PDB file of N, CA, C and O in Angstrom:
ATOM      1  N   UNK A1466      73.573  73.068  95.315  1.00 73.00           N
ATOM      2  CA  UNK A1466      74.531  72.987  94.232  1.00 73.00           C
ATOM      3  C   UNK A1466      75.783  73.802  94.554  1.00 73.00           C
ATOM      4  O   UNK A1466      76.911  73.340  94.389  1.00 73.00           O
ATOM      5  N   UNK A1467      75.536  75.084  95.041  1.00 80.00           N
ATOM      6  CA  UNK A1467      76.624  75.853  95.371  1.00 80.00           C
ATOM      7  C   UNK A1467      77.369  75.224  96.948  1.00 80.00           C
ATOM      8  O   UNK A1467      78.355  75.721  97.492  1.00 80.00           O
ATOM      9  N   UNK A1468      76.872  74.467  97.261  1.00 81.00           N
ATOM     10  CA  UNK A1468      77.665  74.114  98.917  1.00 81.00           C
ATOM     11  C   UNK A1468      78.352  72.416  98.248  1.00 81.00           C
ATOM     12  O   UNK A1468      78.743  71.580  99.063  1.00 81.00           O
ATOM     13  N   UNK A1469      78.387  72.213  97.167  1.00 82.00           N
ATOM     14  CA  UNK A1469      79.311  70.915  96.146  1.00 82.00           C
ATOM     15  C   UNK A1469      79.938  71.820  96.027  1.00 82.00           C
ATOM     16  O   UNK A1469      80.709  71.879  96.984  1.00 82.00           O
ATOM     17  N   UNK A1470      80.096  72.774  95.238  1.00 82.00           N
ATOM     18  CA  UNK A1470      81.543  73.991  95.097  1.00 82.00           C
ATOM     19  C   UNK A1470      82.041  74.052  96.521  1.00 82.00           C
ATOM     20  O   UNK A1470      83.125  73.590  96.878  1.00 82.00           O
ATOM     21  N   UNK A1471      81.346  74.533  97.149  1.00 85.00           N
ATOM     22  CA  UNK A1471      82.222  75.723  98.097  1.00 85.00           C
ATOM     23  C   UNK A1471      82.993  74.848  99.468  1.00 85.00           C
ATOM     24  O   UNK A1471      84.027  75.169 100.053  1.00 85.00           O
ATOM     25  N   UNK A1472      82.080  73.633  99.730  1.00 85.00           N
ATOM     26  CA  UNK A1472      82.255  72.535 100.783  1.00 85.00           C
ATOM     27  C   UNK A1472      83.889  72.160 100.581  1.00 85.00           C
ATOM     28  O   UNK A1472      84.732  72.612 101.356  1.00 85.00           O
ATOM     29  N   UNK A1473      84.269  71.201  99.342  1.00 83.00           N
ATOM     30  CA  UNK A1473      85.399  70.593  98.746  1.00 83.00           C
ATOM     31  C   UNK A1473      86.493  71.979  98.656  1.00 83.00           C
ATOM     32  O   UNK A1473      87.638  71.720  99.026  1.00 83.00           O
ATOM     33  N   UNK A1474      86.226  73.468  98.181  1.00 80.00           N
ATOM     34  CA  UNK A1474      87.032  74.408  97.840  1.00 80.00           C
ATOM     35  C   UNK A1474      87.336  74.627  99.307  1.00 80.00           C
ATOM     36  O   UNK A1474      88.548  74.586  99.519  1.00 80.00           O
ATOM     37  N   UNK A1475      86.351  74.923 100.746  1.00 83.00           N
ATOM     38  CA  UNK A1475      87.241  75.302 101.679  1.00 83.00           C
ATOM     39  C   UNK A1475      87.802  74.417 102.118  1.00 83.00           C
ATOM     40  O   UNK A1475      88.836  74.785 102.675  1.00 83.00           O
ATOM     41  N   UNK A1476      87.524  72.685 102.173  1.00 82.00           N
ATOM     42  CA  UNK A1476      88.472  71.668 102.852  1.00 82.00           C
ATOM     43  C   UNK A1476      89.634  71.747 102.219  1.00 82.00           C
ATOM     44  O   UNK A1476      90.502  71.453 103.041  1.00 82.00           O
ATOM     45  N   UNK A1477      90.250  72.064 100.879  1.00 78.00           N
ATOM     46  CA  UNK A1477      91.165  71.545 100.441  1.00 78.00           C
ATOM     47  C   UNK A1477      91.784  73.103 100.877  1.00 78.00           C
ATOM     48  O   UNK A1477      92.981  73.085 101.162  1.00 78.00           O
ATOM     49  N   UNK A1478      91.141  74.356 100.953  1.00 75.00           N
ATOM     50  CA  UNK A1478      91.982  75.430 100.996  1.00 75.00           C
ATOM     51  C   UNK A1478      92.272  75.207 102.733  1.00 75.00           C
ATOM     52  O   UNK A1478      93.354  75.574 103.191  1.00 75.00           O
ATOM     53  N   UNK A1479      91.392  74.682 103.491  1.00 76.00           N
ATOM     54  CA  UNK A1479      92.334  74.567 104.801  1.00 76.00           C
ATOM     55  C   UNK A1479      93.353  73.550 105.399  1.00 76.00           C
ATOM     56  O   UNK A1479      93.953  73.421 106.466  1.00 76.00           O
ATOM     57  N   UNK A1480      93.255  72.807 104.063  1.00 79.00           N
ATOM     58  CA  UNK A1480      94.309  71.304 104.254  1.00 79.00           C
ATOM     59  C   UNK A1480      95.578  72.096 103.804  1.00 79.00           C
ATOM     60  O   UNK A1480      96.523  72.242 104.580  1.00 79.00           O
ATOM     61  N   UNK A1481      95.583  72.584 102.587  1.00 74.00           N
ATOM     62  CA  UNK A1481      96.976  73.705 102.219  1.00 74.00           C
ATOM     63  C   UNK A1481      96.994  74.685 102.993  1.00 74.00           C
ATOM     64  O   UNK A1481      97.685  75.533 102.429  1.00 74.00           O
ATOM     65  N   UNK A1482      96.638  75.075 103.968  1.00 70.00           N
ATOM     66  CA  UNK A1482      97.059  76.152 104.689  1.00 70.00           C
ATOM     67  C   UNK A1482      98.045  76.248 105.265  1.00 70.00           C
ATOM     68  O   UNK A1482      98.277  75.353 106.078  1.00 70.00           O
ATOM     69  N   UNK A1483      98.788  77.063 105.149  1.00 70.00           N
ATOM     70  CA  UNK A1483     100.397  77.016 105.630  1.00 70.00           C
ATOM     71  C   UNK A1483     101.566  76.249 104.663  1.00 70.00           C
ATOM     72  O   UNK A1483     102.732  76.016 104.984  1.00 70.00           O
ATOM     73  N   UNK A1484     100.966  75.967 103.525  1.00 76.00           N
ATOM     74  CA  UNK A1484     101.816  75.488 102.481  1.00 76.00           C
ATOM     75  C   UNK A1484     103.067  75.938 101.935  1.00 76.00           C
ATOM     76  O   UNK A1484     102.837  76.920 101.229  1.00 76.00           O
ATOM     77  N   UNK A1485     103.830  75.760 101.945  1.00 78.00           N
ATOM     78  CA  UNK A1485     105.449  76.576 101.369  1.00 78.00           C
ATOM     79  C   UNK A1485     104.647  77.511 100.041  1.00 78.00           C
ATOM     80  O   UNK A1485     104.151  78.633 100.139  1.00 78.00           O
ATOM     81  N   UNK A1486     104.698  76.912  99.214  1.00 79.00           N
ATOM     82  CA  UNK A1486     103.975  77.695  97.994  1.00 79.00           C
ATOM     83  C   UNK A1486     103.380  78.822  98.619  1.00 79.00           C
ATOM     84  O   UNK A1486     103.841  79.936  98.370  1.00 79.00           O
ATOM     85  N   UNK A1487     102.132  78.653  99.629  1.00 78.00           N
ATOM     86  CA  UNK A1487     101.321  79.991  99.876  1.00 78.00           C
ATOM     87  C   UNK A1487     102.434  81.096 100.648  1.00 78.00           C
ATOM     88  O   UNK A1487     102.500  82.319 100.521  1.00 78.00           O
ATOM     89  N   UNK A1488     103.082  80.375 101.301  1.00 82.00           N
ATOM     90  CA  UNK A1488     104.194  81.011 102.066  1.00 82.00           C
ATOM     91  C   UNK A1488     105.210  82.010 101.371  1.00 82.00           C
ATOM     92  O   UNK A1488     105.551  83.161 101.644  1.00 82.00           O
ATOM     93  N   UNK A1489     105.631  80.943 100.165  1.00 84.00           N
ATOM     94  CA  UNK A1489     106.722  81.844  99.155  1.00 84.00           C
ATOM     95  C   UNK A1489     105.465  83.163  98.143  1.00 84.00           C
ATOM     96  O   UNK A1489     105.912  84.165  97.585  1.00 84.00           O
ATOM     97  N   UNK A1490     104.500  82.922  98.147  1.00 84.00           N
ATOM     98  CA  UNK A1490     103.594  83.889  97.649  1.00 84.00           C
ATOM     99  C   UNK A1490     103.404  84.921  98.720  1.00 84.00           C
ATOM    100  O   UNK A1490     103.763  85.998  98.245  1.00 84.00           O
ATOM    101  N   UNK A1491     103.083  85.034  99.700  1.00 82.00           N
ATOM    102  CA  UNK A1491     103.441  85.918 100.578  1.00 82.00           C
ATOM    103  C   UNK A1491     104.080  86.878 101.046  1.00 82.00           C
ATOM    104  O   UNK A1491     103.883  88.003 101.507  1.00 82.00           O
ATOM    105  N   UNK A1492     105.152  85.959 100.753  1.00 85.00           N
ATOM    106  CA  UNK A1492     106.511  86.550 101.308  1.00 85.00           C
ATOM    107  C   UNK A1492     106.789  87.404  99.749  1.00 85.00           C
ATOM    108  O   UNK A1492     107.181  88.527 100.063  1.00 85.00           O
ATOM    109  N   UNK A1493     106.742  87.308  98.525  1.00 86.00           N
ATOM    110  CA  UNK A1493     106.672  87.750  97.273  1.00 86.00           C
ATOM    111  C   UNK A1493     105.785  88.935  96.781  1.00 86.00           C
ATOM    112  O   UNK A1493     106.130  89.863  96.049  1.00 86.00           O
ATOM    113  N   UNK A1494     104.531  88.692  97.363  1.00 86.00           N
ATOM    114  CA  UNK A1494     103.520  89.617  97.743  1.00 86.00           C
ATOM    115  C   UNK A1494     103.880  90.910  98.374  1.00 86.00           C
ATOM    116  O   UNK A1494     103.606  92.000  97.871  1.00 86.00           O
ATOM    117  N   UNK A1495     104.680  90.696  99.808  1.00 88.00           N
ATOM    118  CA  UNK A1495     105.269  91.962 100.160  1.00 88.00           C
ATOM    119  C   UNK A1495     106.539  92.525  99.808  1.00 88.00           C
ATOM    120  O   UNK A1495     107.056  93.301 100.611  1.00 88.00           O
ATOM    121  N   UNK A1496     107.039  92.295  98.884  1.00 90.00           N
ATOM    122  CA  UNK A1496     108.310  92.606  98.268  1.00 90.00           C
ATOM    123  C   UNK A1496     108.224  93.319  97.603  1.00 90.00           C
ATOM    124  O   UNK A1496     108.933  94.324  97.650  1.00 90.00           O
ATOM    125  N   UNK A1497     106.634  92.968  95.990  1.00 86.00           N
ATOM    126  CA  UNK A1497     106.539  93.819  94.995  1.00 86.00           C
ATOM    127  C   UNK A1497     105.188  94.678  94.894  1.00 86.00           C
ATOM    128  O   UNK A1497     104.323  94.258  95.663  1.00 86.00           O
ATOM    129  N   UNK A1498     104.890  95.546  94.289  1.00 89.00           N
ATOM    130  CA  UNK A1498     103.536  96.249  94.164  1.00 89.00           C
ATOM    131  C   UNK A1498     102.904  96.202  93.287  1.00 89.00           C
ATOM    132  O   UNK A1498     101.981  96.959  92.985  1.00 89.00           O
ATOM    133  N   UNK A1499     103.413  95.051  92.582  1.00 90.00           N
ATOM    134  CA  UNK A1499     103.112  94.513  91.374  1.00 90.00           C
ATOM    135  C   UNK A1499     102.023  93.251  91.773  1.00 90.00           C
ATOM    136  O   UNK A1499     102.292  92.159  91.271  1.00 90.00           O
ATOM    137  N   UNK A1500     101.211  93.307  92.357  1.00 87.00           N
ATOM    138  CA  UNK A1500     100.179  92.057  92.974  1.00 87.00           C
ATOM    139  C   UNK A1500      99.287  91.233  91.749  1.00 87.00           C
ATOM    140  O   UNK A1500      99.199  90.017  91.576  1.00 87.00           O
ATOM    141  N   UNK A1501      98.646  92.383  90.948  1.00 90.00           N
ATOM    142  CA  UNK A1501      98.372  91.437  89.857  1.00 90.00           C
ATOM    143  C   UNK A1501      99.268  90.779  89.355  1.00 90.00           C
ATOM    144  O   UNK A1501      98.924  89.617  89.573  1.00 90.00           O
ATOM    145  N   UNK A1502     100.395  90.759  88.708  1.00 91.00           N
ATOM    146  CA  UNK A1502     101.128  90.314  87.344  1.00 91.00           C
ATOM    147  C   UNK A1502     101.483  89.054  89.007  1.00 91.00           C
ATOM    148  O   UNK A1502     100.967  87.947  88.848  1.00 91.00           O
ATOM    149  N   UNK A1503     102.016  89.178  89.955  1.00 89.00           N
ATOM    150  CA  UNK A1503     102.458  88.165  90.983  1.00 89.00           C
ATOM    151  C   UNK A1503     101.138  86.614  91.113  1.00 89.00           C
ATOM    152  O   UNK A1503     101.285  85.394  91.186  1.00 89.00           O
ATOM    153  N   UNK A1504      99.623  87.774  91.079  1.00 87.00           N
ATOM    154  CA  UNK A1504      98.443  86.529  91.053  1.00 87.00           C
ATOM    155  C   UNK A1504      98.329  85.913  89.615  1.00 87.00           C
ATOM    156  O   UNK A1504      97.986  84.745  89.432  1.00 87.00           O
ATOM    157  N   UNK A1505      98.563  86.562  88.870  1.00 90.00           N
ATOM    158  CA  UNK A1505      98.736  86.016  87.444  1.00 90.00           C
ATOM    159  C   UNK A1505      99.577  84.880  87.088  1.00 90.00           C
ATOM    160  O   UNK A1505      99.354  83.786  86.568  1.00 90.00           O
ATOM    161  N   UNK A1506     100.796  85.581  87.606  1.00 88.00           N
ATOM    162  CA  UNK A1506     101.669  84.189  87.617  1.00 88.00           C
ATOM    163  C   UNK A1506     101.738  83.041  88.422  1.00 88.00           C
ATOM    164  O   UNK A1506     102.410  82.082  88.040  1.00 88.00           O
ATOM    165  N   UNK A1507     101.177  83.016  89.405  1.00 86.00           N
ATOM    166  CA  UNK A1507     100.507  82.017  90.355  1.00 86.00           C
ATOM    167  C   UNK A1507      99.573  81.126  89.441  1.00 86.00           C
ATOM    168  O   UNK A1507      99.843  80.013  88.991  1.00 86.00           O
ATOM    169  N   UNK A1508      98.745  81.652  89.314  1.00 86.00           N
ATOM    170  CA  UNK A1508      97.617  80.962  88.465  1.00 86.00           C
ATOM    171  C   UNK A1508      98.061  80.079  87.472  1.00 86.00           C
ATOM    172  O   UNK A1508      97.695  78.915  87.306  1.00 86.00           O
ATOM    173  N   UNK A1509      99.287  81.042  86.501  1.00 91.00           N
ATOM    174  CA  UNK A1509      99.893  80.208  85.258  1.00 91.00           C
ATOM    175  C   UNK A1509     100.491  78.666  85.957  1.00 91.00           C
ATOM    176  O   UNK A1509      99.996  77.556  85.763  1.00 91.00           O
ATOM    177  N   UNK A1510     101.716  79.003  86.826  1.00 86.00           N
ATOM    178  CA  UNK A1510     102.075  78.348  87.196  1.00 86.00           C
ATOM    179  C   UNK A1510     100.903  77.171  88.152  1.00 86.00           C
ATOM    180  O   UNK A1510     100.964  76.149  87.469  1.00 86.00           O
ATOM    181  N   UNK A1511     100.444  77.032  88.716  1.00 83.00           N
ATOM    182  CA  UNK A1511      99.614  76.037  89.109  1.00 83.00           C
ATOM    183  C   UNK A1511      98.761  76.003  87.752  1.00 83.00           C
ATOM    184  O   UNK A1511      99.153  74.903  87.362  1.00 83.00           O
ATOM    185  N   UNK A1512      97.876  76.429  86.762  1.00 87.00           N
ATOM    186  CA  UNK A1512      97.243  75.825  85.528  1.00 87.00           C
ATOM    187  C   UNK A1512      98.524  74.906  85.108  1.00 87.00           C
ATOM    188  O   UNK A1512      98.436  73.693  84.915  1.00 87.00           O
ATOM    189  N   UNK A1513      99.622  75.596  85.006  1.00 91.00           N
ATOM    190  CA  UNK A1513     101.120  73.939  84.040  1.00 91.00           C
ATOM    191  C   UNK A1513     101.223  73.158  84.823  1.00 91.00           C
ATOM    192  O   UNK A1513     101.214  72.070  84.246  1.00 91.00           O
ATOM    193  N   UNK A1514     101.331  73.024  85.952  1.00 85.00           N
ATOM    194  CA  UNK A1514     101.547  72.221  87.198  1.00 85.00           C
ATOM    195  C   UNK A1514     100.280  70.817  87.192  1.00 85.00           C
ATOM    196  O   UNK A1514     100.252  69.608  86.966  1.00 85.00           O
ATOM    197  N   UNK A1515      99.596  71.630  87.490  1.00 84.00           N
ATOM    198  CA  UNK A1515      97.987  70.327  87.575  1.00 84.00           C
ATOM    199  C   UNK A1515      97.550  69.842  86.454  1.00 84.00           C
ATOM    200  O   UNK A1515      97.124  68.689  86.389  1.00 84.00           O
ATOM    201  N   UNK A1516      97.611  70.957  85.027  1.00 87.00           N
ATOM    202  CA  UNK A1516      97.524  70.682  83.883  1.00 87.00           C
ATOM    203  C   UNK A1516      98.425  69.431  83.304  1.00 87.00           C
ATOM    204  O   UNK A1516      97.960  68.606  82.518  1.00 87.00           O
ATOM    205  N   UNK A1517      99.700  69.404  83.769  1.00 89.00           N
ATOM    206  CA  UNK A1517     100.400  68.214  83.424  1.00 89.00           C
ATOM    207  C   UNK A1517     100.004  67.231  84.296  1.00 89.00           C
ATOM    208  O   UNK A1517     100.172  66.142  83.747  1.00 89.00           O
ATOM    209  N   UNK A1518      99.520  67.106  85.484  1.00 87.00           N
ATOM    210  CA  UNK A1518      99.490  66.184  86.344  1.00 87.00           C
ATOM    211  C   UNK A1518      98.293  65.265  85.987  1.00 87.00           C
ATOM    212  O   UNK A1518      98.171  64.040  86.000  1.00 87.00           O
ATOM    213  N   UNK A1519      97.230  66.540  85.578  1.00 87.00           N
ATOM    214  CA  UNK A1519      95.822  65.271  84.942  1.00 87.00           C
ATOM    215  C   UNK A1519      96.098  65.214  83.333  1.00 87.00           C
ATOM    216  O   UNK A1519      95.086  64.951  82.683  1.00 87.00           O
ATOM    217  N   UNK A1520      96.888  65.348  82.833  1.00 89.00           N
ATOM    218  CA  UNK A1520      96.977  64.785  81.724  1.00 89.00           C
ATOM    219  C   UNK A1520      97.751  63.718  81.474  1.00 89.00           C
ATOM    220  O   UNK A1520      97.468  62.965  80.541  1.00 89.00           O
ATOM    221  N   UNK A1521      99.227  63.427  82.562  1.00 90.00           N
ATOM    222  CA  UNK A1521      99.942  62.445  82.917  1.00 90.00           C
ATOM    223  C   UNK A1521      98.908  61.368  83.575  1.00 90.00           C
ATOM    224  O   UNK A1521      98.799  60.376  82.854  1.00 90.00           O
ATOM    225  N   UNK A1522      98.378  61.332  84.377  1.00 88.00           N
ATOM    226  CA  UNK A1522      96.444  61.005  84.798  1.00 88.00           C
ATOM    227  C   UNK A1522      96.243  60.094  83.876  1.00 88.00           C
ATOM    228  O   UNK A1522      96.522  58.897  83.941  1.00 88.00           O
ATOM    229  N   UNK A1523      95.771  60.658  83.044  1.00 87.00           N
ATOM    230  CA  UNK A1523      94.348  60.220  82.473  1.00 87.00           C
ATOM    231  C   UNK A1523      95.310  59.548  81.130  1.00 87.00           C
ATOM    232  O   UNK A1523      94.604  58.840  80.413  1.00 87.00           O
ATOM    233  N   UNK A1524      96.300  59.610  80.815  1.00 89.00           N
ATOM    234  CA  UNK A1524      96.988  59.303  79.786  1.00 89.00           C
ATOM    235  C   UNK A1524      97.506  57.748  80.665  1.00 89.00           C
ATOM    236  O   UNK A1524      97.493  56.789  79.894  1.00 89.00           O
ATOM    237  N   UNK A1525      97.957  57.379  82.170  1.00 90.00           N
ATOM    238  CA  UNK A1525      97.824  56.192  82.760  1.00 90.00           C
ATOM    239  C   UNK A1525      97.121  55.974  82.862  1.00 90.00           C
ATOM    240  O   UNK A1525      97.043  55.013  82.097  1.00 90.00           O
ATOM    241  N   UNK A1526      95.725  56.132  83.555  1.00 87.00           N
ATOM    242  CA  UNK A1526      94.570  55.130  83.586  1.00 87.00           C
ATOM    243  C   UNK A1526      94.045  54.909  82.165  1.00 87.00           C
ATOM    244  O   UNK A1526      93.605  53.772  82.000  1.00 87.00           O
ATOM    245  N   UNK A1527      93.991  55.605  81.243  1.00 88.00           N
ATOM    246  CA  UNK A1527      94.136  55.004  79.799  1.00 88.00           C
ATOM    247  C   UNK A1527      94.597  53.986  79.618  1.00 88.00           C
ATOM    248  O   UNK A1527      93.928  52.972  79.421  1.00 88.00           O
ATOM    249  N   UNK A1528      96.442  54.054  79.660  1.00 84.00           N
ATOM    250  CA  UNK A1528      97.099  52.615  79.207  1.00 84.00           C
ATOM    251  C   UNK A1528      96.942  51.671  80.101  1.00 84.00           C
ATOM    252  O   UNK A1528      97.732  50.738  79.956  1.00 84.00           O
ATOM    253  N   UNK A1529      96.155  51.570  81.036  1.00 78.00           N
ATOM    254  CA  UNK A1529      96.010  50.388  81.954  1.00 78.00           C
ATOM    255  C   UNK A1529      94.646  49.790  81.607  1.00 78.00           C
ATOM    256  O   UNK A1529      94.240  48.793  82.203  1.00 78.00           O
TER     257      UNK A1529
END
């Protein structure tokens, strides 16, 4: 059960590897010393991001 989690979580984390996003987090990372409030806002921002994307989703395969 736990290798359905973890299998899909590392393919997709090594398909984004080297991603601009992880890149501009990085590079943001060593700027401030503020690391939580920086992972925090990461998180927000990708939850609005994907959050709109499967709700734009599922709101088309609906009307079809």
């Amino acid at each position: 059960m736990i290798a359905d989690i973890l299998i899909p979580l590392i393919a997709t984390g090594l398909a984004e590897l080297g991603d601009k996003t992880q890149l501009s987090v990085l590079l943001l990372s060593s700027k401030t010393k503020k690391h939580l409030h920086l992972l925090l806002g990461v998180m927000l921002a990708f939850l609005i991001v994907d959050g709109v994307a499967v709700l734009l989703g599922s709101w088309i395969i609906n009307a079809v």
